[in-house]
């Protein structure tokens, strides 16, 4: 998570809480989830885990996959959202997976 942000020239944490007091352990999944929840809380926004095909979307895996591909716009430009749906084990019965992933990332 932090290495991907560094490659993109972004601060390692988005929330003020973790920027001011970074976690001591190097657990990318836990750090992402803590940063995400703090970021949403600081803005007074609810945290809703999107469901695709009846399954909760793994937000960390999704974010990491999108970052590793150069960001959301790059995924859209190269039509990689269907591939991401397969990587994230979204059931094939979810015919709108690419669209739902795009909406989930933006929100």
Short mmCIF file of N, CA and C in Angstrom, two decimals:
data_model
loop_
_atom_site.label_atom_id
_atom_site.label_comp_id
_atom_site.label_asym_id
_atom_site.label_seq_id
_atom_site.Cartn_x
_atom_site.Cartn_y
_atom_site.Cartn_z
N UNK A 1 0.83 -1.19 0.00
CA UNK A 1 0.00 0.00 0.00
C UNK A 1 0.87 1.25 0.00
N UNK A 2 1.75 1.40 0.98
CA UNK A 2 2.58 2.61 1.04
C UNK A 2 3.58 2.64 -0.11
N UNK A 3 4.10 1.50 -0.54
CA UNK A 3 5.04 1.48 -1.66
C UNK A 3 4.33 1.92 -2.94
N UNK A 4 3.10 1.48 -3.12
CA UNK A 4 2.34 1.88 -4.31
C UNK A 4 2.09 3.38 -4.29
N UNK A 5 1.75 3.92 -3.12
CA UNK A 5 1.56 5.36 -3.02
C UNK A 5 2.85 6.11 -3.32
N UNK A 6 3.96 5.61 -2.82
CA UNK A 6 5.24 6.27 -3.06
C UNK A 6 5.56 6.31 -4.55
N UNK A 7 5.29 5.19 -5.25
CA UNK A 7 5.54 5.15 -6.69
C UNK A 7 4.69 6.19 -7.42
N UNK A 8 3.49 6.44 -6.91
CA UNK A 8 2.60 7.39 -7.55
C UNK A 8 2.79 8.81 -7.02
N UNK A 9 3.74 9.00 -6.12
CA UNK A 9 4.03 10.32 -5.58
C UNK A 9 2.96 10.84 -4.63
N UNK A 10 2.26 9.93 -3.96
CA UNK A 10 1.20 10.33 -3.04
C UNK A 10 1.66 10.09 -1.61
N UNK A 11 1.07 10.84 -0.66
CA UNK A 11 1.41 10.56 0.73
C UNK A 11 0.96 9.15 1.08
N UNK A 12 1.68 8.49 1.99
CA UNK A 12 1.34 7.10 2.29
C UNK A 12 -0.03 6.94 2.94
N UNK A 13 -0.54 7.94 3.64
CA UNK A 13 -1.84 7.81 4.28
C UNK A 13 -2.70 9.01 3.92
N UNK A 14 -3.97 8.75 3.73
CA UNK A 14 -4.91 9.81 3.37
C UNK A 14 -5.56 10.45 4.57
N UNK A 15 -5.74 9.69 5.65
CA UNK A 15 -6.40 10.24 6.83
C UNK A 15 -5.41 11.04 7.66
N UNK A 16 -5.92 12.08 8.26
CA UNK A 16 -5.08 12.93 9.12
C UNK A 16 -4.55 12.12 10.29
N UNK A 17 -5.38 11.25 10.84
CA UNK A 17 -4.99 10.46 12.02
C UNK A 17 -3.75 9.63 11.74
N UNK A 18 -3.71 8.95 10.59
CA UNK A 18 -2.54 8.10 10.31
C UNK A 18 -1.37 8.88 9.73
N UNK A 19 -1.63 10.01 9.11
CA UNK A 19 -0.51 10.84 8.65
C UNK A 19 0.24 11.41 9.85
N UNK A 20 -0.53 11.84 10.87
CA UNK A 20 0.08 12.42 12.07
C UNK A 20 0.72 11.37 12.97
N UNK A 21 0.14 10.16 13.00
CA UNK A 21 0.62 9.08 13.86
C UNK A 21 0.61 7.77 13.08
N UNK A 22 1.61 7.57 12.22
CA UNK A 22 1.63 6.33 11.42
C UNK A 22 1.72 5.09 12.29
N UNK A 23 1.09 4.00 11.85
CA UNK A 23 1.18 2.76 12.62
C UNK A 23 2.59 2.23 12.63
N UNK A 24 2.95 1.55 13.70
CA UNK A 24 4.30 1.02 13.81
C UNK A 24 4.49 -0.29 13.07
N UNK A 25 3.43 -1.08 12.95
CA UNK A 25 3.58 -2.36 12.27
C UNK A 25 3.42 -2.18 10.76
N UNK A 26 4.09 -3.02 10.01
CA UNK A 26 4.02 -2.95 8.56
C UNK A 26 3.09 -4.04 8.05
N UNK A 27 1.80 -3.80 8.20
CA UNK A 27 0.77 -4.72 7.75
C UNK A 27 -0.08 -3.95 6.74
N UNK A 28 0.22 -4.08 5.45
CA UNK A 28 -0.46 -3.26 4.44
C UNK A 28 -1.99 -3.35 4.49
N UNK A 29 -2.53 -4.56 4.68
CA UNK A 29 -3.99 -4.70 4.73
C UNK A 29 -4.58 -3.96 5.92
N UNK A 30 -4.01 -4.17 7.10
CA UNK A 30 -4.51 -3.51 8.31
C UNK A 30 -4.34 -1.99 8.20
N UNK A 31 -3.20 -1.54 7.67
CA UNK A 31 -2.95 -0.11 7.52
C UNK A 31 -3.95 0.52 6.55
N UNK A 32 -4.22 -0.17 5.43
CA UNK A 32 -5.19 0.35 4.47
C UNK A 32 -6.57 0.47 5.11
N UNK A 33 -7.01 -0.59 5.78
CA UNK A 33 -8.33 -0.57 6.37
C UNK A 33 -8.46 0.49 7.46
N UNK A 34 -7.41 0.67 8.26
CA UNK A 34 -7.42 1.71 9.30
C UNK A 34 -7.46 3.09 8.65
N UNK A 35 -6.66 3.28 7.61
CA UNK A 35 -6.63 4.57 6.91
C UNK A 35 -7.98 4.85 6.26
N UNK A 36 -8.55 3.85 5.61
CA UNK A 36 -9.83 4.01 4.95
C UNK A 36 -10.92 4.38 5.96
N UNK A 37 -10.98 3.66 7.07
CA UNK A 37 -12.03 3.95 8.05
C UNK A 37 -11.82 5.34 8.68
N UNK A 38 -10.57 5.71 8.97
CA UNK A 38 -10.30 7.05 9.51
C UNK A 38 -10.63 8.14 8.49
N UNK A 39 -10.28 7.92 7.24
CA UNK A 39 -10.55 8.88 6.17
C UNK A 39 -12.05 9.14 6.07
N UNK A 40 -12.84 8.06 6.07
CA UNK A 40 -14.29 8.20 5.96
C UNK A 40 -14.86 8.86 7.22
N UNK A 41 -14.37 8.49 8.39
CA UNK A 41 -14.85 9.06 9.65
C UNK A 41 -14.56 10.55 9.72
N UNK A 42 -13.38 10.97 9.27
CA UNK A 42 -13.01 12.38 9.29
C UNK A 42 -13.95 13.22 8.43
N UNK A 43 -14.55 12.61 7.45
CA UNK A 43 -15.47 13.30 6.55
C UNK A 43 -16.93 13.07 6.91
N UNK A 44 -17.15 12.28 7.96
CA UNK A 44 -18.51 12.00 8.40
C UNK A 44 -19.27 11.12 7.42
N UNK A 45 -18.55 10.30 6.67
CA UNK A 45 -19.18 9.43 5.68
C UNK A 45 -19.29 8.01 6.22
N UNK A 46 -20.38 7.34 5.91
CA UNK A 46 -20.53 5.96 6.37
C UNK A 46 -19.62 5.02 5.57
N UNK A 47 -19.24 3.94 6.21
CA UNK A 47 -18.45 2.92 5.51
C UNK A 47 -19.40 1.79 5.15
N UNK A 48 -19.57 1.61 3.86
CA UNK A 48 -20.40 0.51 3.39
C UNK A 48 -19.53 -0.34 2.46
N UNK A 49 -19.39 -1.60 2.81
CA UNK A 49 -18.63 -2.50 1.95
C UNK A 49 -19.53 -2.92 0.80
N UNK A 50 -19.13 -2.61 -0.43
CA UNK A 50 -19.96 -2.99 -1.58
C UNK A 50 -20.08 -4.50 -1.70
N UNK A 51 -21.23 -4.93 -2.17
CA UNK A 51 -21.47 -6.35 -2.43
C UNK A 51 -21.58 -6.54 -3.93
N UNK A 52 -20.88 -7.55 -4.41
CA UNK A 52 -20.96 -7.91 -5.83
C UNK A 52 -21.30 -9.38 -5.92
N UNK A 53 -22.39 -9.68 -6.56
CA UNK A 53 -22.81 -11.07 -6.67
C UNK A 53 -23.09 -11.69 -5.32
N UNK A 54 -23.55 -10.88 -4.36
CA UNK A 54 -23.87 -11.38 -3.04
C UNK A 54 -22.68 -11.54 -2.11
N UNK A 55 -21.47 -11.17 -2.56
CA UNK A 55 -20.27 -11.28 -1.73
C UNK A 55 -19.72 -9.90 -1.43
N UNK A 56 -19.16 -9.73 -0.21
CA UNK A 56 -18.49 -8.47 0.11
C UNK A 56 -17.25 -8.31 -0.76
N UNK A 57 -17.06 -7.10 -1.27
CA UNK A 57 -15.87 -6.80 -2.06
C UNK A 57 -14.68 -6.62 -1.12
N UNK A 58 -13.58 -7.27 -1.41
CA UNK A 58 -12.35 -7.11 -0.62
C UNK A 58 -11.74 -5.77 -1.03
N UNK A 59 -12.01 -4.74 -0.23
CA UNK A 59 -11.59 -3.38 -0.56
C UNK A 59 -10.07 -3.25 -0.69
N UNK A 60 -9.34 -3.91 0.18
CA UNK A 60 -7.88 -3.81 0.10
C UNK A 60 -7.36 -4.43 -1.19
N UNK A 61 -7.80 -5.64 -1.50
CA UNK A 61 -7.34 -6.32 -2.72
C UNK A 61 -7.73 -5.50 -3.95
N UNK A 62 -8.92 -4.95 -3.95
CA UNK A 62 -9.39 -4.14 -5.08
C UNK A 62 -8.51 -2.91 -5.25
N UNK A 63 -8.28 -2.17 -4.15
CA UNK A 63 -7.46 -0.96 -4.21
C UNK A 63 -6.04 -1.29 -4.67
N UNK A 64 -5.47 -2.36 -4.13
CA UNK A 64 -4.10 -2.75 -4.49
C UNK A 64 -4.02 -3.12 -5.97
N UNK A 65 -5.01 -3.86 -6.47
CA UNK A 65 -5.02 -4.24 -7.89
C UNK A 65 -5.14 -3.02 -8.79
N UNK A 66 -6.00 -2.10 -8.43
CA UNK A 66 -6.17 -0.89 -9.24
C UNK A 66 -4.88 -0.07 -9.24
N UNK A 67 -4.27 0.10 -8.07
CA UNK A 67 -3.01 0.86 -8.00
C UNK A 67 -1.90 0.18 -8.81
N UNK A 68 -1.84 -1.15 -8.76
CA UNK A 68 -0.78 -1.86 -9.48
C UNK A 68 -0.94 -1.73 -10.99
N UNK A 69 -2.14 -1.36 -11.44
CA UNK A 69 -2.41 -1.19 -12.87
C UNK A 69 -2.39 0.29 -13.28
N UNK A 70 -1.95 1.16 -12.40
CA UNK A 70 -1.80 2.56 -12.76
C UNK A 70 -2.97 3.45 -12.41
N UNK A 71 -3.91 2.94 -11.65
CA UNK A 71 -5.05 3.75 -11.22
C UNK A 71 -6.33 3.42 -11.96
N UNK A 72 -7.41 3.98 -11.47
CA UNK A 72 -8.73 3.67 -12.02
C UNK A 72 -8.85 4.07 -13.47
N UNK A 73 -8.41 5.28 -13.82
CA UNK A 73 -8.57 5.73 -15.20
C UNK A 73 -7.83 4.82 -16.17
N UNK A 74 -6.66 4.36 -15.78
CA UNK A 74 -5.91 3.44 -16.62
C UNK A 74 -6.66 2.12 -16.79
N UNK A 75 -7.28 1.63 -15.71
CA UNK A 75 -8.08 0.41 -15.78
C UNK A 75 -9.27 0.59 -16.71
N UNK A 76 -9.89 1.76 -16.65
CA UNK A 76 -11.03 2.05 -17.53
C UNK A 76 -10.56 2.14 -18.97
N UNK A 77 -9.49 2.89 -19.20
CA UNK A 77 -8.97 3.08 -20.56
C UNK A 77 -8.59 1.76 -21.22
N UNK A 78 -8.06 0.83 -20.43
CA UNK A 78 -7.61 -0.46 -20.97
C UNK A 78 -8.62 -1.58 -20.73
N UNK A 79 -9.83 -1.20 -20.34
CA UNK A 79 -10.93 -2.15 -20.12
C UNK A 79 -10.50 -3.35 -19.26
N UNK A 80 -9.90 -3.04 -18.12
CA UNK A 80 -9.40 -4.08 -17.22
C UNK A 80 -10.34 -4.38 -16.05
N UNK A 81 -11.46 -3.71 -15.97
CA UNK A 81 -12.35 -3.93 -14.83
C UNK A 81 -12.97 -5.33 -14.84
N UNK A 82 -13.26 -5.87 -16.02
CA UNK A 82 -13.76 -7.25 -16.08
C UNK A 82 -12.71 -8.22 -15.57
N UNK A 83 -11.45 -7.99 -15.95
CA UNK A 83 -10.35 -8.82 -15.47
C UNK A 83 -10.24 -8.71 -13.95
N UNK A 84 -10.35 -7.50 -13.43
CA UNK A 84 -10.29 -7.32 -11.98
C UNK A 84 -11.42 -8.07 -11.28
N UNK A 85 -12.58 -8.09 -11.90
CA UNK A 85 -13.71 -8.83 -11.32
C UNK A 85 -13.35 -10.31 -11.19
N UNK A 86 -12.71 -10.86 -12.20
CA UNK A 86 -12.30 -12.28 -12.12
C UNK A 86 -11.24 -12.48 -11.06
N UNK A 87 -10.25 -11.59 -11.00
CA UNK A 87 -9.18 -11.68 -10.01
C UNK A 87 -9.75 -11.62 -8.59
N UNK A 88 -10.76 -10.79 -8.40
CA UNK A 88 -11.36 -10.60 -7.08
C UNK A 88 -12.45 -11.64 -6.78
N UNK A 89 -12.57 -12.63 -7.65
CA UNK A 89 -13.53 -13.73 -7.47
C UNK A 89 -14.98 -13.27 -7.39
N UNK A 90 -15.31 -12.25 -8.19
CA UNK A 90 -16.70 -11.85 -8.30
C UNK A 90 -17.40 -12.93 -9.11
N UNK A 91 -18.53 -13.44 -8.62
CA UNK A 91 -19.21 -14.51 -9.34
C UNK A 91 -19.56 -14.09 -10.79
N UNK A 92 -19.42 -14.99 -11.73
CA UNK A 92 -19.71 -14.66 -13.13
C UNK A 92 -21.18 -14.31 -13.35
N UNK A 93 -22.03 -14.66 -12.41
CA UNK A 93 -23.45 -14.30 -12.53
C UNK A 93 -23.68 -12.81 -12.32
N UNK A 94 -22.69 -12.11 -11.80
CA UNK A 94 -22.78 -10.66 -11.61
C UNK A 94 -22.40 -10.00 -12.93
N UNK A 95 -23.39 -9.79 -13.79
CA UNK A 95 -23.13 -9.31 -15.15
C UNK A 95 -22.70 -7.85 -15.21
N UNK A 96 -22.96 -7.10 -14.15
CA UNK A 96 -22.57 -5.69 -14.14
C UNK A 96 -21.32 -5.46 -13.30
N UNK A 97 -20.48 -6.47 -13.15
CA UNK A 97 -19.32 -6.39 -12.25
C UNK A 97 -18.39 -5.23 -12.59
N UNK A 98 -18.07 -5.04 -13.88
CA UNK A 98 -17.15 -3.97 -14.27
C UNK A 98 -17.71 -2.61 -13.87
N UNK A 99 -18.98 -2.39 -14.14
CA UNK A 99 -19.61 -1.12 -13.79
C UNK A 99 -19.65 -0.94 -12.27
N UNK A 100 -20.02 -1.99 -11.56
CA UNK A 100 -20.10 -1.91 -10.10
C UNK A 100 -18.74 -1.67 -9.47
N UNK A 101 -17.68 -2.24 -10.02
CA UNK A 101 -16.33 -1.98 -9.50
C UNK A 101 -15.97 -0.52 -9.70
N UNK A 102 -16.29 0.00 -10.85
CA UNK A 102 -16.00 1.41 -11.14
C UNK A 102 -16.73 2.32 -10.14
N UNK A 103 -18.02 2.07 -9.95
CA UNK A 103 -18.82 2.87 -9.02
C UNK A 103 -18.29 2.71 -7.60
N UNK A 104 -17.93 1.49 -7.22
CA UNK A 104 -17.42 1.24 -5.87
C UNK A 104 -16.12 1.98 -5.62
N UNK A 105 -15.24 2.03 -6.59
CA UNK A 105 -13.96 2.71 -6.42
C UNK A 105 -14.18 4.21 -6.26
N UNK A 106 -15.06 4.76 -7.06
CA UNK A 106 -15.30 6.20 -7.02
C UNK A 106 -15.95 6.61 -5.71
N UNK A 107 -16.87 5.78 -5.22
CA UNK A 107 -17.56 6.16 -3.98
C UNK A 107 -16.77 5.70 -2.78
#
